[in-house]
Short mmCIF file of C-alpha atoms in Angstrom, two decimals:
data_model
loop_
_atom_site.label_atom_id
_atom_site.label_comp_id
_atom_site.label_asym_id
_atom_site.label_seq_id
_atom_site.Cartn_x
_atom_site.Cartn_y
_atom_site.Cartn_z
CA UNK A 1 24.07 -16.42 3.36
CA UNK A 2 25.55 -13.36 4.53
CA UNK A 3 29.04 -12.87 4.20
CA UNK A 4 30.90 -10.61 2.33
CA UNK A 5 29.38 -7.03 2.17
CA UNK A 6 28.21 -6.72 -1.72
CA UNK A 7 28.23 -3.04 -3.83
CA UNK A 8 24.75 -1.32 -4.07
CA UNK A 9 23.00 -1.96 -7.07
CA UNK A 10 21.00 1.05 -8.57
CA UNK A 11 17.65 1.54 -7.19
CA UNK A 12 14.10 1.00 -9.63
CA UNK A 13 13.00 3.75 -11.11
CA UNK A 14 9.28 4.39 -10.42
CA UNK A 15 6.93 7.30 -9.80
CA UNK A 16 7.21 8.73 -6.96
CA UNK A 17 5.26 9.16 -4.14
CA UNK A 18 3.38 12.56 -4.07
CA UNK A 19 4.42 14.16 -0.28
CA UNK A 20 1.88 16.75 0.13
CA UNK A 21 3.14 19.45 2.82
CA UNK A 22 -0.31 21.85 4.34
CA UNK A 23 0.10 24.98 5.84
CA UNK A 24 -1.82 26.84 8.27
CA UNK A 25 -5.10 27.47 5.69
CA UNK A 26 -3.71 24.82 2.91
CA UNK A 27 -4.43 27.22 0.31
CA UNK A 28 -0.97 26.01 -1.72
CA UNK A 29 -2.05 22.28 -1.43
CA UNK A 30 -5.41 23.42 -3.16
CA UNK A 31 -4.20 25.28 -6.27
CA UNK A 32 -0.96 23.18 -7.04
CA UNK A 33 -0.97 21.12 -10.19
CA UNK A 34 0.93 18.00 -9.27
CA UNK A 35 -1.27 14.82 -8.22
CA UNK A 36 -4.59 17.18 -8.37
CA UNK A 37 -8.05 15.62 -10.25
CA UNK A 38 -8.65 19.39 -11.52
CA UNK A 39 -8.13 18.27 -14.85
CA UNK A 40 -9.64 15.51 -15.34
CA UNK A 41 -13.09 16.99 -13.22
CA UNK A 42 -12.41 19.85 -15.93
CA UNK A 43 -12.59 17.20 -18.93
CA UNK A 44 -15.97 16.10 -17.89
CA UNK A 45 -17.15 19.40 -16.07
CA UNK A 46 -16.81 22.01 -19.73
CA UNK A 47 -18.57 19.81 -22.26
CA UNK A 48 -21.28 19.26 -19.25
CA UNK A 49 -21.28 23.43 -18.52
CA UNK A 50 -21.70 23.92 -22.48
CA UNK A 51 -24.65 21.51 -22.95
CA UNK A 52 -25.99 23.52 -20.40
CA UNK A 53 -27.82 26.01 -22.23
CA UNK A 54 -28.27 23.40 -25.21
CA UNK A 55 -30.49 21.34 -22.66
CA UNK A 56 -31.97 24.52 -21.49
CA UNK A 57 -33.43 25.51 -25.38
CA UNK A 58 -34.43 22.08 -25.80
CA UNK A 59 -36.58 21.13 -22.66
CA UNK A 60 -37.81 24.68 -22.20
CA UNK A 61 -38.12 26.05 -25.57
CA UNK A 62 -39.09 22.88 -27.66
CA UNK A 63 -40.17 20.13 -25.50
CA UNK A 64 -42.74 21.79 -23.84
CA UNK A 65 -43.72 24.52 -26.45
CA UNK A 66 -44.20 20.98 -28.73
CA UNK A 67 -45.60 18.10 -25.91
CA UNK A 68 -46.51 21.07 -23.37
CA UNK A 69 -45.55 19.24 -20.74
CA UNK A 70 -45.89 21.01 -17.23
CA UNK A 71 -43.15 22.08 -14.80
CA UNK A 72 -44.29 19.58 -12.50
CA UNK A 73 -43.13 17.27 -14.51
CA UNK A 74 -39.69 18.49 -14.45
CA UNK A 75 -39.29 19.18 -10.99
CA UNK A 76 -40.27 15.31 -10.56
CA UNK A 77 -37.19 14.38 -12.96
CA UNK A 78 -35.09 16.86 -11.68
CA UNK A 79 -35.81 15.76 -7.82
CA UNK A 80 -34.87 12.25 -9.62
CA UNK A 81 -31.77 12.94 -10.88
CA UNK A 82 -30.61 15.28 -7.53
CA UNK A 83 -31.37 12.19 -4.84
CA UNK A 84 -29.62 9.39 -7.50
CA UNK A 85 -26.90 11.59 -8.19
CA UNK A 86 -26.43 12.47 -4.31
CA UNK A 87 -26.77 8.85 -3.24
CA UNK A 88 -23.58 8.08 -5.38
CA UNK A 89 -21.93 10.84 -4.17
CA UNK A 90 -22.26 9.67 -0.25
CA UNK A 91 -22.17 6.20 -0.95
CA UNK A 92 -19.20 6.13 -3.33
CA UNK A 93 -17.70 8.77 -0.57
CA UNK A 94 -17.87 6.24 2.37
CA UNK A 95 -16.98 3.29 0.19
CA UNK A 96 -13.77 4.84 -0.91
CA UNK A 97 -12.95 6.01 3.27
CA UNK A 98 -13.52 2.85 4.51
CA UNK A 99 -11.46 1.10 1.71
CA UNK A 100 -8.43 3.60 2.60
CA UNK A 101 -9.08 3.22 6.48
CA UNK A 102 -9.48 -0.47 6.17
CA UNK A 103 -6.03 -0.15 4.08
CA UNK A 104 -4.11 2.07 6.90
CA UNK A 105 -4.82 -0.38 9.36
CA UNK A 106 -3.73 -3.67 7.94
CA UNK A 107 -0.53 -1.78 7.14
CA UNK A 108 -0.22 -0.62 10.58
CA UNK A 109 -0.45 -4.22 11.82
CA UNK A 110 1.70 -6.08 9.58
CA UNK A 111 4.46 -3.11 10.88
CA UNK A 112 3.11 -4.68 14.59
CA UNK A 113 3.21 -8.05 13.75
CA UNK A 114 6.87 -7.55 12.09
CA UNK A 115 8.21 -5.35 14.98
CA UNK A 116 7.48 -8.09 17.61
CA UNK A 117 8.22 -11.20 15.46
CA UNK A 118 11.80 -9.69 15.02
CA UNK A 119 12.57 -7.96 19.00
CA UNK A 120 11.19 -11.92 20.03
CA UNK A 121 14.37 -13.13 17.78
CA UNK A 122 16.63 -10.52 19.24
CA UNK A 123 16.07 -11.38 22.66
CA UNK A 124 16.47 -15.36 21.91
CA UNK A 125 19.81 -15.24 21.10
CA UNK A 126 22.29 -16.99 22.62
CA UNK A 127 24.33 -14.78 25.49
CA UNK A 128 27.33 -17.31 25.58
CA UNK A 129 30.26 -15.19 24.65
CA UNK A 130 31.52 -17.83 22.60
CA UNK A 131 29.12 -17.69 20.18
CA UNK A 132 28.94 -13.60 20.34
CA UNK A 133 30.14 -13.73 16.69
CA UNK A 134 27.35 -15.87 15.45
CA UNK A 135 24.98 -14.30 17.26
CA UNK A 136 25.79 -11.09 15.49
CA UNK A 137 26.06 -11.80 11.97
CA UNK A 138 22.47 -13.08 12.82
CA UNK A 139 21.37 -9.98 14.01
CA UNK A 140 23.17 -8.63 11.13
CA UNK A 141 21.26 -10.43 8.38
CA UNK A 142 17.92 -10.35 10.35
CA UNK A 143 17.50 -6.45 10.25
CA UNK A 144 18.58 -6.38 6.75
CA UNK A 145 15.81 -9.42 5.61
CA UNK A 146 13.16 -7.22 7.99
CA UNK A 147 13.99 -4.74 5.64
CA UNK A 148 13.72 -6.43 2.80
CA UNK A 149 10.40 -7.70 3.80
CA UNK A 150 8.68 -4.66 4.40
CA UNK A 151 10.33 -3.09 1.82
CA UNK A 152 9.01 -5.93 -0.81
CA UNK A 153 5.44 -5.58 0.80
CA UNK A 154 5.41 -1.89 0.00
CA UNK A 155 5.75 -3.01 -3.67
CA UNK A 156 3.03 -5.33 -3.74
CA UNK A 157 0.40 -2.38 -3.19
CA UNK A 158 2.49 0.82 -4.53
CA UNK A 159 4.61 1.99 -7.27
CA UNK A 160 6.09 4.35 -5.64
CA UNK A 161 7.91 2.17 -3.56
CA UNK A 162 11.97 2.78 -4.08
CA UNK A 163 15.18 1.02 -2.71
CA UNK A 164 16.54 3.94 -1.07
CA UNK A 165 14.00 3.31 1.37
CA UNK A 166 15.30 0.15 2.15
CA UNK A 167 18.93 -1.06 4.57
CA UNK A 168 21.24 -2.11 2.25
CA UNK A 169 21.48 -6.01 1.93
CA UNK A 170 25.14 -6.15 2.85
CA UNK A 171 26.47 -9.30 2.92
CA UNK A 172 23.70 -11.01 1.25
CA UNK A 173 25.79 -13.38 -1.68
CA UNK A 174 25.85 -12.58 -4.62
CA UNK A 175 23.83 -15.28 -6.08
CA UNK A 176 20.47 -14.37 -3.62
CA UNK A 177 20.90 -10.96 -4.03
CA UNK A 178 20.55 -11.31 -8.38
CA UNK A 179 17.67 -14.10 -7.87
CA UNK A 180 15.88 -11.62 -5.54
CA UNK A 181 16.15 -8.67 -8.27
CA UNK A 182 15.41 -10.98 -11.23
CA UNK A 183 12.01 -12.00 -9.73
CA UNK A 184 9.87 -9.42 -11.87
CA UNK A 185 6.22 -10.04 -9.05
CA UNK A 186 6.27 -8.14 -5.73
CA UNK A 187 4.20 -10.73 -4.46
CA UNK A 188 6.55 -13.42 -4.98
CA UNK A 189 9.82 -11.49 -4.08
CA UNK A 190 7.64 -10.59 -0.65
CA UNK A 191 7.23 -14.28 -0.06
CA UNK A 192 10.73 -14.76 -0.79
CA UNK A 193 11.87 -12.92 1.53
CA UNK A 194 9.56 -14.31 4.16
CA UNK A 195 10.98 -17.49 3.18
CA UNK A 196 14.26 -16.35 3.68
CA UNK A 197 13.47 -15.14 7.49
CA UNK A 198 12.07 -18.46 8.30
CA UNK A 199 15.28 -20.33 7.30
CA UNK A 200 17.55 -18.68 8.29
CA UNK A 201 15.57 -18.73 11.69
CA UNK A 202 15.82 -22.48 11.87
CA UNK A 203 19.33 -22.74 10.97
CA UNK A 204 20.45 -20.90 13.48
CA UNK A 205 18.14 -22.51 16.58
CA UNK A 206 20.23 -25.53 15.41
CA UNK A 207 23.34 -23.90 15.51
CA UNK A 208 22.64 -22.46 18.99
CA UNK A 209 22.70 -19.06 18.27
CA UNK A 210 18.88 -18.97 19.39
CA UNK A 211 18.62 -20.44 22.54
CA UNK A 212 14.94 -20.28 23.48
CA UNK A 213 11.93 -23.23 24.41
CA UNK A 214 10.69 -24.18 21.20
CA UNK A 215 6.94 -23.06 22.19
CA UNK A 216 8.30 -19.90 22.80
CA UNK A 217 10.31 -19.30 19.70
CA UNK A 218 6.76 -20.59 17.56
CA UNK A 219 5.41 -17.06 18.87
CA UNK A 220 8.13 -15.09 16.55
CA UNK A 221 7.05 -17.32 13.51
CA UNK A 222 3.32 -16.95 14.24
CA UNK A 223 3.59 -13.14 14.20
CA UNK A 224 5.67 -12.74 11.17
CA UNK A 225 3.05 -15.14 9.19
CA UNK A 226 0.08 -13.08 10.48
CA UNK A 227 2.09 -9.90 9.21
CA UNK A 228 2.65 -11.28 5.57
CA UNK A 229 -1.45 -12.28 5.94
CA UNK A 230 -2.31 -8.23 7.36
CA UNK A 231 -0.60 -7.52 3.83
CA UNK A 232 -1.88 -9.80 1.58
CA UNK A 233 -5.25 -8.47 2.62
CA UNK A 234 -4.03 -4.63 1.96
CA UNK A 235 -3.74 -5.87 -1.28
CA UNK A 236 -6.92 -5.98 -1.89
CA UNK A 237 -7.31 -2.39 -1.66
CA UNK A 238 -4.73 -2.11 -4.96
CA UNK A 239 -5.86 -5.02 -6.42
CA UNK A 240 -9.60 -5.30 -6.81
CA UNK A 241 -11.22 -1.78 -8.13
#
């Protein structure tokens, strides 16, 4: 499939990824505007400052002055409301941290799983000069699906995942190339792609170009299927709220 280098097609436009740069007290990364939930605490936080006083006139004023209800009573509701409200706080805290670190971490070993899977393939090709050319138009295609793979993964749990950030598929035909943009799912143009490495894996043990025990060579498909697993389970984290 990969033959004659092909011209760039624009990359998707999508939001970008925020970058946030902290300095020695990150005082600018506090009072900056862009990807900061000061607005919307500020959308629930004023109505909730103005019924303030409201709720003051109306349990202190009214409420008791009419059912003369004691302060004990209050202080019960009150110590309530504090130990619910701070529950949520530290459980909803911890839930969201160990969603993120559980995230991280399937990331970082679907990058492992790749990075082996695809030095495994380098070092089982062929070192008979004859087939030097073969062996590096492989090499040549391989980086460039590797690529493509993470590169497709990073959809599948971000927006803000552009093309730039990918090597150019050079010499992928033209035909593959407009299939793999025409696929409008992540998921399915990650599993593409996976597809793609496994095939083009197999045609070239048969061509010689990978000359390697086949018990050995299962080890690079076993790690690039338990990286495309790592991610489907990162998904999770984008998927289900």
């Amino acid at each position: 499939p990969f033959g004659r280098p092909q011209p760039r097609a624009p990359h998707r436009q999508g939001a970008a990824m925020i970058e946030y740069q902290t300095n020695a007290w990150s005082m600018s990364l506090l009072c900056r505007l862009k990807g900061t939930v000061v607005l919307q605490a500020l959308a629930w936080g004023v109505p909730c400052a103005l019924l303030a006083p409201l709720s003051h006139f109306v349990i202190f004023d009214w409420i008791e002055y009419e059912f003369d209800w004691g302060y004990s009573s209050l202080d019960a509701v009150w110590s309530s409301f504090t130990f619910v409200l701070g529950f949520l706080v530290v459980f909803r805290t911890q839930s969201a941290y160990n969603r993120y670190w559980e995230g991280a971490m399937l990331l970082r070993e679907a990058r492992g799983e790749w990075f082996n899977a695809f030095s495994s393939l380098l070092a089982f090709c062929s070192s008979d000069a004859e087939k030097q050319d073969a062996v590096v138009a492989f090499q040549f295609g391989l980086v460039r699906l590797f690529s493509a793979l993470h590169f497709a993964s990073m959809q599948t749990i971000s927006d803000s995942a552009l093309e730039n950030d990918m090597v150019q598929l050079k010499g992928l035909d033209a035909d593959s190339l407009a299939y793999l943009r025409s696929i409008p799912s992540a998921n399915h143009r990650h599993e593409l792609v996976h597809q793609w490495i496994q095939r083009l894996t197999v045609e070239n043990v048969r061509s010689g170009v990978l000359d390697i025990a086949p018990p050995i060579l299962s080890r690079s498909f076993q790690e690039l299927s338990r990286g495309s697993v790592a991610v489907t389970k990162a998904r999770n984290m984008s998927d289900v709220m």
